[in-house]
Short mmCIF file of C-alpha atoms in Angstrom, two decimals:
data_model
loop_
_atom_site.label_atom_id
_atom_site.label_comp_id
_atom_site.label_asym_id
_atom_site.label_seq_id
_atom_site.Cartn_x
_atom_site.Cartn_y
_atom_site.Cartn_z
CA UNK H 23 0.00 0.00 0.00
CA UNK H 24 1.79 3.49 -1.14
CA UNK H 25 0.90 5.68 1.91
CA UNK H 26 1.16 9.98 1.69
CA UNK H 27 1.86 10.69 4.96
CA UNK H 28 0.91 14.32 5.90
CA UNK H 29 3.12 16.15 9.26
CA UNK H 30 6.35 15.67 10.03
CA UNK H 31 5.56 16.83 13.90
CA UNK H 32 6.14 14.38 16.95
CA UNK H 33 3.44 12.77 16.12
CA UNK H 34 3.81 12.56 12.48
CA UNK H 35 7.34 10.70 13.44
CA UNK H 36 5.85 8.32 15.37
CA UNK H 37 3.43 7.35 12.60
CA UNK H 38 6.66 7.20 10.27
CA UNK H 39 7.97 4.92 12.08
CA UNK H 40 4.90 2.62 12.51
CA UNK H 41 4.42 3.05 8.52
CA UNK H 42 8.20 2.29 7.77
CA UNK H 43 8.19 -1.00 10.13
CA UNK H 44 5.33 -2.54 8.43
CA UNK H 45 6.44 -4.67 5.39
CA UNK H 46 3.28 -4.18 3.78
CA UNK H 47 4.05 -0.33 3.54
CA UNK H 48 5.63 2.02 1.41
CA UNK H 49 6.15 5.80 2.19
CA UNK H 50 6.04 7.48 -1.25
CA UNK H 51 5.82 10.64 -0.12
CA UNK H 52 6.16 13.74 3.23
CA UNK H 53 4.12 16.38 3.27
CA UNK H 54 4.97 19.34 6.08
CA UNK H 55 5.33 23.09 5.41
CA UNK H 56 8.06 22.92 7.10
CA UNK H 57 10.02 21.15 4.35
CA UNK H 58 13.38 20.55 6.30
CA UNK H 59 11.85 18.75 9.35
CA UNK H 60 10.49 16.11 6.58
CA UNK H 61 13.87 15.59 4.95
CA UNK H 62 14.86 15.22 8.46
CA UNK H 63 12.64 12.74 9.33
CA UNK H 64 12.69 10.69 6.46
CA UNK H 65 16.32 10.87 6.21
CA UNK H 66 16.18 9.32 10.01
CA UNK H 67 14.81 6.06 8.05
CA UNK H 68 16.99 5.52 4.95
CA UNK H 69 14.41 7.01 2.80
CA UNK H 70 16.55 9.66 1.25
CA UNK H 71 14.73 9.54 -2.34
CA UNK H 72 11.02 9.99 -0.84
CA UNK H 73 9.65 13.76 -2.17
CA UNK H 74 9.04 15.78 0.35
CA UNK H 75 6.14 18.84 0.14
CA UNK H 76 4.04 21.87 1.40
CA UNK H 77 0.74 20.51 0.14
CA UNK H 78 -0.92 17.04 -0.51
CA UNK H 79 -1.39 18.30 -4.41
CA UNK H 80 2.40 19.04 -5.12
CA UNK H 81 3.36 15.26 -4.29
CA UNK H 82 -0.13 13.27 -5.69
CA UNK H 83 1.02 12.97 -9.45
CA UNK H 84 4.71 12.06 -8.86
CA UNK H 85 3.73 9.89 -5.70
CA UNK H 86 0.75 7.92 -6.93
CA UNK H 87 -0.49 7.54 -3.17
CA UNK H 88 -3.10 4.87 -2.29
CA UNK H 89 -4.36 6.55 0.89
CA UNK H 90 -3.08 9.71 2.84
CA UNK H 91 -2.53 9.47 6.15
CA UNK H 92 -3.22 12.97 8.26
CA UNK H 93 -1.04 13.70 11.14
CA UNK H 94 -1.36 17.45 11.62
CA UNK H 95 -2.21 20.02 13.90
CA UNK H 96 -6.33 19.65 14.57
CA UNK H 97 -6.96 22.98 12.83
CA UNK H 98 -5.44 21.43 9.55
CA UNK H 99 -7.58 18.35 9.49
CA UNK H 100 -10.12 19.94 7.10
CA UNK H 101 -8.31 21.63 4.85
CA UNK H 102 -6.21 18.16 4.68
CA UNK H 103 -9.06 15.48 4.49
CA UNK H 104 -10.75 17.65 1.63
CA UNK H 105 -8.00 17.61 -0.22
CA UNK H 106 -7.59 14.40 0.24
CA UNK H 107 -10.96 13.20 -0.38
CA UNK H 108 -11.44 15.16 -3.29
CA UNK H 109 -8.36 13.64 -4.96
CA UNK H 110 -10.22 10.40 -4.48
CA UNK H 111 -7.73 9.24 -1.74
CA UNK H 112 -8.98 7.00 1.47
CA UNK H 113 -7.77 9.17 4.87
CA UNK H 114 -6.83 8.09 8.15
CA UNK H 115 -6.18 10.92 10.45
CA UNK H 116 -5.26 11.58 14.09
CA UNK H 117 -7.94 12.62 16.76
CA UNK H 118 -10.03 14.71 16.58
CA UNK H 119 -12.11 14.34 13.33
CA UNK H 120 -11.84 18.09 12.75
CA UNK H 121 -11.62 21.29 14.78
CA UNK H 122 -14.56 21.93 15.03
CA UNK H 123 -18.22 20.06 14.54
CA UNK H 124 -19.62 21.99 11.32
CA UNK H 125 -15.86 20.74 9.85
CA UNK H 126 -17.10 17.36 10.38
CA UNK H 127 -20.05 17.38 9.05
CA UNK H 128 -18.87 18.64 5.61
CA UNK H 129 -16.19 15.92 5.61
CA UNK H 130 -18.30 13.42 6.23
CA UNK H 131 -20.58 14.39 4.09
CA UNK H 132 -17.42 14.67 1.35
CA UNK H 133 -16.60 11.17 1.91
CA UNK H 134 -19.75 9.99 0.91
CA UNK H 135 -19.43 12.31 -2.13
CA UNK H 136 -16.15 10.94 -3.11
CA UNK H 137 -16.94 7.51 -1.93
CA UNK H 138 -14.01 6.95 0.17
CA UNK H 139 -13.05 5.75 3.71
CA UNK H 140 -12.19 8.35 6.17
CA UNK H 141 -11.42 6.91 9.06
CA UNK H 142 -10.24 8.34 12.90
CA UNK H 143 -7.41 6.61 14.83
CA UNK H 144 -8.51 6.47 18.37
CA UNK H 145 -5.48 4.88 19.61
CA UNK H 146 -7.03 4.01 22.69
CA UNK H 147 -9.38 1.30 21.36
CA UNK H 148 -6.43 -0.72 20.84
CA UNK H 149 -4.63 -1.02 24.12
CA UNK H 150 -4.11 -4.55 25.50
CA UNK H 151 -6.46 -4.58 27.97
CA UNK H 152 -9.12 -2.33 26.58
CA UNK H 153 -11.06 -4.90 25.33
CA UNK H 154 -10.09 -6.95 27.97
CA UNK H 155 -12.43 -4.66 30.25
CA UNK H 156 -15.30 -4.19 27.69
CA UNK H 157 -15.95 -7.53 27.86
CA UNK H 158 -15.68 -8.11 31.51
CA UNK H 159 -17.91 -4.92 31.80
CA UNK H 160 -20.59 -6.63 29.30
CA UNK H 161 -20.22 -9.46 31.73
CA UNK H 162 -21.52 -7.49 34.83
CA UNK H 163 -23.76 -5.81 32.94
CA UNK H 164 -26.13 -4.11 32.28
CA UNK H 165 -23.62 -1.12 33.31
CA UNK H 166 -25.55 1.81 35.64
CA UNK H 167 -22.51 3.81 35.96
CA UNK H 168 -18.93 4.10 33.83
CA UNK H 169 -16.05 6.64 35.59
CA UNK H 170 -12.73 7.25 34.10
CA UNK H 171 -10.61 9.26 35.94
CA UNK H 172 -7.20 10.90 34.04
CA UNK H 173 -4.75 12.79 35.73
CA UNK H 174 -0.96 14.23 33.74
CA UNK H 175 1.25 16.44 33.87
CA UNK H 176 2.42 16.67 30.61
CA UNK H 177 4.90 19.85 29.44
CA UNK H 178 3.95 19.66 25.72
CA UNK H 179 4.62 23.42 24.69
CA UNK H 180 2.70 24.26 21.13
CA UNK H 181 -0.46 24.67 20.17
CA UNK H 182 -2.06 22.86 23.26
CA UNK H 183 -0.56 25.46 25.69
CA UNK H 184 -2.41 28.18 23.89
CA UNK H 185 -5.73 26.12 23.19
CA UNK H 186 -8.95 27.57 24.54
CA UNK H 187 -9.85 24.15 25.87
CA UNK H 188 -6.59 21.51 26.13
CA UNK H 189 -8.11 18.71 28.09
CA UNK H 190 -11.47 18.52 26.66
CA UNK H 191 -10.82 18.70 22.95
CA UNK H 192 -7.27 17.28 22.71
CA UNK H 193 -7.14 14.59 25.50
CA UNK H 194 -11.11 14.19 27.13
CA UNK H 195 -11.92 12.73 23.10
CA UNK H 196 -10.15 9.62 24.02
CA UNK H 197 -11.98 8.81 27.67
CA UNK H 198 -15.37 9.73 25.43
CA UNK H 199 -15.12 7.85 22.41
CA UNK H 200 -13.58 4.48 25.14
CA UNK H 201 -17.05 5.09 26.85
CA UNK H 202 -18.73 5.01 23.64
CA UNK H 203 -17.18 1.71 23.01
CA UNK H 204 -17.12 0.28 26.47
CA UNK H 205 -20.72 1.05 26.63
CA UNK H 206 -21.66 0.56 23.06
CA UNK H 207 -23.89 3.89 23.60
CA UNK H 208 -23.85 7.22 22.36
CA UNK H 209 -24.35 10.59 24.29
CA UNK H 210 -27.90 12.20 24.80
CA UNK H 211 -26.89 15.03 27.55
CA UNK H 212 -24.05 16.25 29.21
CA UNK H 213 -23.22 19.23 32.04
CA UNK H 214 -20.01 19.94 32.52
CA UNK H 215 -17.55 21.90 33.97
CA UNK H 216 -14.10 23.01 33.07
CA UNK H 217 -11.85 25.52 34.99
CA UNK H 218 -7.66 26.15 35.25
CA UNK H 219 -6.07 25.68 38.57
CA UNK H 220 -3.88 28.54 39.37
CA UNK H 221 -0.72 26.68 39.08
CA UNK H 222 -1.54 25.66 35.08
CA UNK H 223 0.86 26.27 32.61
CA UNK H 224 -1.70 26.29 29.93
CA UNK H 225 -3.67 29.52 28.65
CA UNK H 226 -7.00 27.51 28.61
CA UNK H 227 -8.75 25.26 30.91
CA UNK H 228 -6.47 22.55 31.71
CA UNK H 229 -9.34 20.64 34.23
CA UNK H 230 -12.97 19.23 33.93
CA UNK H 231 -16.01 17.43 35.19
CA UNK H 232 -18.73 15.49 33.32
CA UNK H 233 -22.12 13.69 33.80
CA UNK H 234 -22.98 12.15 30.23
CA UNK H 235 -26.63 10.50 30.07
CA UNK H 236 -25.78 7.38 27.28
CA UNK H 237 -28.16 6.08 25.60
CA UNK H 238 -30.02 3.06 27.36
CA UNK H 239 -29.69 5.19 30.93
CA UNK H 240 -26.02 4.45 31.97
CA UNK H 241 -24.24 7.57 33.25
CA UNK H 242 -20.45 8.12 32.48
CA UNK H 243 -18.56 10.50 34.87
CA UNK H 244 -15.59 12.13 34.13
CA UNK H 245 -12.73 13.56 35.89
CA UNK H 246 -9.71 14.69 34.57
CA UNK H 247 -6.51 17.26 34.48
CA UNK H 248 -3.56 17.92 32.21
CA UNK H 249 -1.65 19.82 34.92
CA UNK H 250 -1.54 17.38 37.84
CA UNK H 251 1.58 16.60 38.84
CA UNK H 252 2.15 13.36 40.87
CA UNK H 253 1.07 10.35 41.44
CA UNK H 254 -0.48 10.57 37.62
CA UNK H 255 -2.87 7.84 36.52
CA UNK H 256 -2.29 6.10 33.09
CA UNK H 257 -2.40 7.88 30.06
CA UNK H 258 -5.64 5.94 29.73
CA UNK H 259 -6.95 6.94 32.58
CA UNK H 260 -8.81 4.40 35.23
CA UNK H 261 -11.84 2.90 34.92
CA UNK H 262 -14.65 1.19 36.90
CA UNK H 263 -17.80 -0.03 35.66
CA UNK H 264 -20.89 -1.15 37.77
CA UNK H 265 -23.34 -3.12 36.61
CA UNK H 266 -26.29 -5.43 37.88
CA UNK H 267 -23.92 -8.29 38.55
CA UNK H 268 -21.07 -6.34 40.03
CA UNK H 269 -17.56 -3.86 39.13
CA UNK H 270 -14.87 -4.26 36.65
CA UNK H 271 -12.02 -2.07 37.57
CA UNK H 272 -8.88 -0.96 34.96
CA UNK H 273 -5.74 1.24 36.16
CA UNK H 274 -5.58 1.65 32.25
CA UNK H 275 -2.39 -0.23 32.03
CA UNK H 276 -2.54 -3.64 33.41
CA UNK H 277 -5.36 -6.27 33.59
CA UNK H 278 -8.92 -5.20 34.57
CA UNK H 279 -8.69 -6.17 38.72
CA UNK H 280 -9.27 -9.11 39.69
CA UNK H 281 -9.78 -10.74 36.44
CA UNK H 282 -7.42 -12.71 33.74
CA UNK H 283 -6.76 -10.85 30.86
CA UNK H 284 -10.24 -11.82 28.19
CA UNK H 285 -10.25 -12.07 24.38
CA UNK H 286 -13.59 -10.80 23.68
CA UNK H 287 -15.77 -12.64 20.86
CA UNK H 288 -15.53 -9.67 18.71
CA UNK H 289 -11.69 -8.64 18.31
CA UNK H 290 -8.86 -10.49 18.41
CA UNK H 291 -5.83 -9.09 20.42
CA UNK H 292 -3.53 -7.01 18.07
CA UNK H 293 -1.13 -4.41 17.69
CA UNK H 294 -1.61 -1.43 20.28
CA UNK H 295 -2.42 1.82 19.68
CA UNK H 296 -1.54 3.86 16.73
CA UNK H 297 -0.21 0.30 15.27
CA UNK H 298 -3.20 -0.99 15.87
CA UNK H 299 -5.39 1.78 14.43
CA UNK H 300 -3.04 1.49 10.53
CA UNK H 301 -3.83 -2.02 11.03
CA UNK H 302 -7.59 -2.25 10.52
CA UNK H 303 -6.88 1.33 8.61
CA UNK H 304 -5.16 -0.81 5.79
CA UNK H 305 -7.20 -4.29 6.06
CA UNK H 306 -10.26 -2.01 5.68
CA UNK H 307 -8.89 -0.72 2.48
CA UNK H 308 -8.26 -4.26 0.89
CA UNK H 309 -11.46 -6.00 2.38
CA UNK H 310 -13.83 -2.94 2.25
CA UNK H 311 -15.28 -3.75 6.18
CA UNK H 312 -15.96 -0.88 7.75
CA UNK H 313 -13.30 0.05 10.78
CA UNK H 314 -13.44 0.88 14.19
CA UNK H 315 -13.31 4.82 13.92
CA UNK H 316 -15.16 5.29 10.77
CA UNK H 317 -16.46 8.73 10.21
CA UNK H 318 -20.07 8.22 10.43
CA UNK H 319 -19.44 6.51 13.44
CA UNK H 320 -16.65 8.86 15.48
CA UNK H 321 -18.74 11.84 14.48
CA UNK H 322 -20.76 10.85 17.74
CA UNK H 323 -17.69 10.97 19.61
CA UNK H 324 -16.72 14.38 18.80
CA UNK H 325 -20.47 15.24 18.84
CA UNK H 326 -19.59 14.04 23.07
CA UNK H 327 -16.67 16.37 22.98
CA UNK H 328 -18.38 19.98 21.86
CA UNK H 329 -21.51 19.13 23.89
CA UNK H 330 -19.03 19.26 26.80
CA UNK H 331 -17.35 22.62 25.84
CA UNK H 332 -20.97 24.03 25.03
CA UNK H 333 -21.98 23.19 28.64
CA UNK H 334 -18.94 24.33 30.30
CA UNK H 335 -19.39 27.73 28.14
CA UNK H 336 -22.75 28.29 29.16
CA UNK H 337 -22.55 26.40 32.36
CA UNK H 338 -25.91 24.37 31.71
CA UNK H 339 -27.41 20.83 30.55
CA UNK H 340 -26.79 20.53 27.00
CA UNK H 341 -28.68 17.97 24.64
CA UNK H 342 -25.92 16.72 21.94
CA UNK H 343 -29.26 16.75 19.63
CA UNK H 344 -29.58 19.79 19.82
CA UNK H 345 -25.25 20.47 19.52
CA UNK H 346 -25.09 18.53 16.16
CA UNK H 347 -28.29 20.66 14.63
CA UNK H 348 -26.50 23.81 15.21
CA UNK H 349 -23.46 22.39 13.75
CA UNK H 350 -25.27 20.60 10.91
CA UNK H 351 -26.81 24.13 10.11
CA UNK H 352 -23.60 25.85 10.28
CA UNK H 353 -21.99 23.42 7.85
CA UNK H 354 -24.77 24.45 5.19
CA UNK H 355 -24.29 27.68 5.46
CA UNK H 356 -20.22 27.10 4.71
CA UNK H 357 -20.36 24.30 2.08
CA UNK H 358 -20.92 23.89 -1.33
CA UNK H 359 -21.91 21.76 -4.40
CA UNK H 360 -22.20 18.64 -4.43
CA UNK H 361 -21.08 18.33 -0.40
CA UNK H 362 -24.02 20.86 0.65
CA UNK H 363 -26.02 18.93 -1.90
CA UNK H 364 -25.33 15.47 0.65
CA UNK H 365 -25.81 17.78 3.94
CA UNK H 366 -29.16 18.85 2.76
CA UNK H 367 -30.04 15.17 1.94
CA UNK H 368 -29.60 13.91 5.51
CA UNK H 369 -32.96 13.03 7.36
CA UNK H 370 -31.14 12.33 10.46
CA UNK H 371 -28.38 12.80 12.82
CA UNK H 372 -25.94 11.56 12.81
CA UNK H 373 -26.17 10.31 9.22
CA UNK H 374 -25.87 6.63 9.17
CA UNK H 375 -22.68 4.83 6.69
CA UNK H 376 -23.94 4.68 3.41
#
């Protein structure tokens, strides 16, 4: 598979090096506007003769990609995955979906125009113990009440320090879209609250609190910080659900308590995270089965994420109903042709895969 990988960031290294150590890979091209920092990287790997450029179009005719891969900055996810799309190229891209929910919407809707997968690593789905815990949790089920608690320190400097709201829309869309899954539920209503401790080094709220209603009645609570140091949890938080026939508990590392590591009936164990995420990316791509992280399907999970930010705004209950109908108008007032054409077709949201 001849992979256009876009971002030459941290990030966009790691995912270089995930690409370069499968053998069913090839790099054909590095897009980064910072052109040096992709010769760098690529030059790190042996691969001295793959072009490097500042935009997905200079590189697409020489590099004959199968599939971009989108590692940038959230504010250049749409402007990416359009392109992208509208080249006719499948996308997987880092968290979240886009910047913003009206974003979404339109490149969603694009990928149905252009008939290709665009799909959303959420790394977290494939940790080792992840499903480990769903399954136990379906086994005490039905589950009343999910918590995940997360608590960092991280120094990350860049555009998170200046974000208007770090935790919730660069590190909270992990614990949401794991509670989607864990669950297998989607948000109806959220209230929460976000603040900044005096001690934060960030410019934005760097703590929150949620209460999600899911659907079926469960409740998932939410606690978390990016600028808590000591004793810090996992980076995938920890976890406890209760059900009708008892508690799972998950440090986010390890095996759920008290329990032998499970292979639930529906996934195998596989690579972990962003390993795992190219894996189905790429088998999706030759089989056509639709992937954990599909567009359609994380929509809901970054649906979760503004609903949260809406209620801390405005300090109320918010209905994520009512979130993605404000969003879904916004998007037809900013698209076009044939993409407003799909928007305006939708009877529902979220729109379901066609």
């Amino acid at each position: 598979m001849r992979v256009l990988l876009v971002g030459a960031g941290p990030m966009g290294r790691e995912w270089l090096r995930a690409l370069v150590d499968r053998d069913d890979v090839e790099v054909v091209g590095l897009v980064d506007l910072d052109g040096s920092a992709a010769r760098a990287a690529l030059d790190h790997h042996g691969l001295t003769a793959v072009p490097v450029g500042a935009t997905i179009g200079s590189l697409v005719d020489g590099a004959r990609p199968d599939c971009v891969v989108d590692v940038t900055a959230p504010a250049a996810h749409y402007p990416v995955t359009m392109s992208a799309l509208s080249l006719g190229l499948p996308v997987l891209g880092e968290k979240p979906l886009a910047a913003t929910l009206a974003e979404a919407l339109e490149l969603v809707a694009a990928a149905e125009v252009h008939g290709r997968l665009f799909m959303v690593s959420q790394s977290r789905r494939y940790e080792p113990y992840a499903a480990s815990f769903r399954a136990l949790a379906a086994g005490v089920g039905p589950v009343g009440i999910l918590t995940a608690a997360m608590y960092r320190g991280p120094r990350f400097g860049g555009f998170r320090d200046e974000m208007d709201h770090p935790l919730l829309l660069d590190m909270s869309v992990h614990a949401f879209d794991a509670a989607r899954w864990f669950l297998d539920a989607d948000p109806v209503g959220v209230y929460c609250e976000e603040f900044n401790p005096d001690w934060s080094w960030y410019r934005g709220a760097a703590a929150a609190s949620a209460v999600f209603e899911m659907t079926g009645g469960a409740r998932f609570l939410y606690n978390g910080s990016w600028c808590s140091d000591g004793h810090e949890t996992s980076w995938n938080g920890e976890w406890r659900a209760s059900g009708a026939a008892g508690s799972v508990l998950w440090d986010g590392d390890g095996p759920p308590a008290g329990d032998p590591y499970a292979v639930p009936p529906d996934r195998e164990p596989g690579e972990p995270g962003i390993r795992g995420a190219l894996a189905e990316f790429l088998a999706a791509l030759r089989t056509g089965a639709t992937p954990t992280g599909e567009c359609h399907d994380n929509l809901m999970t970054l649906a979760m994420v503004h609903a949260a930010v809406e209620s801390a705004r405005e300090r109320r209950h918010v209905r994520v109903a009512d979130v993605l109908q404000a969003a879904h108008g916004e998007a037809c007032r900013r698209a076009t042709g044939p993409v407003l054409d799909r928007l305006r077709s939708w009877t529902r949201l979220p729109p379901p895969v066609s």
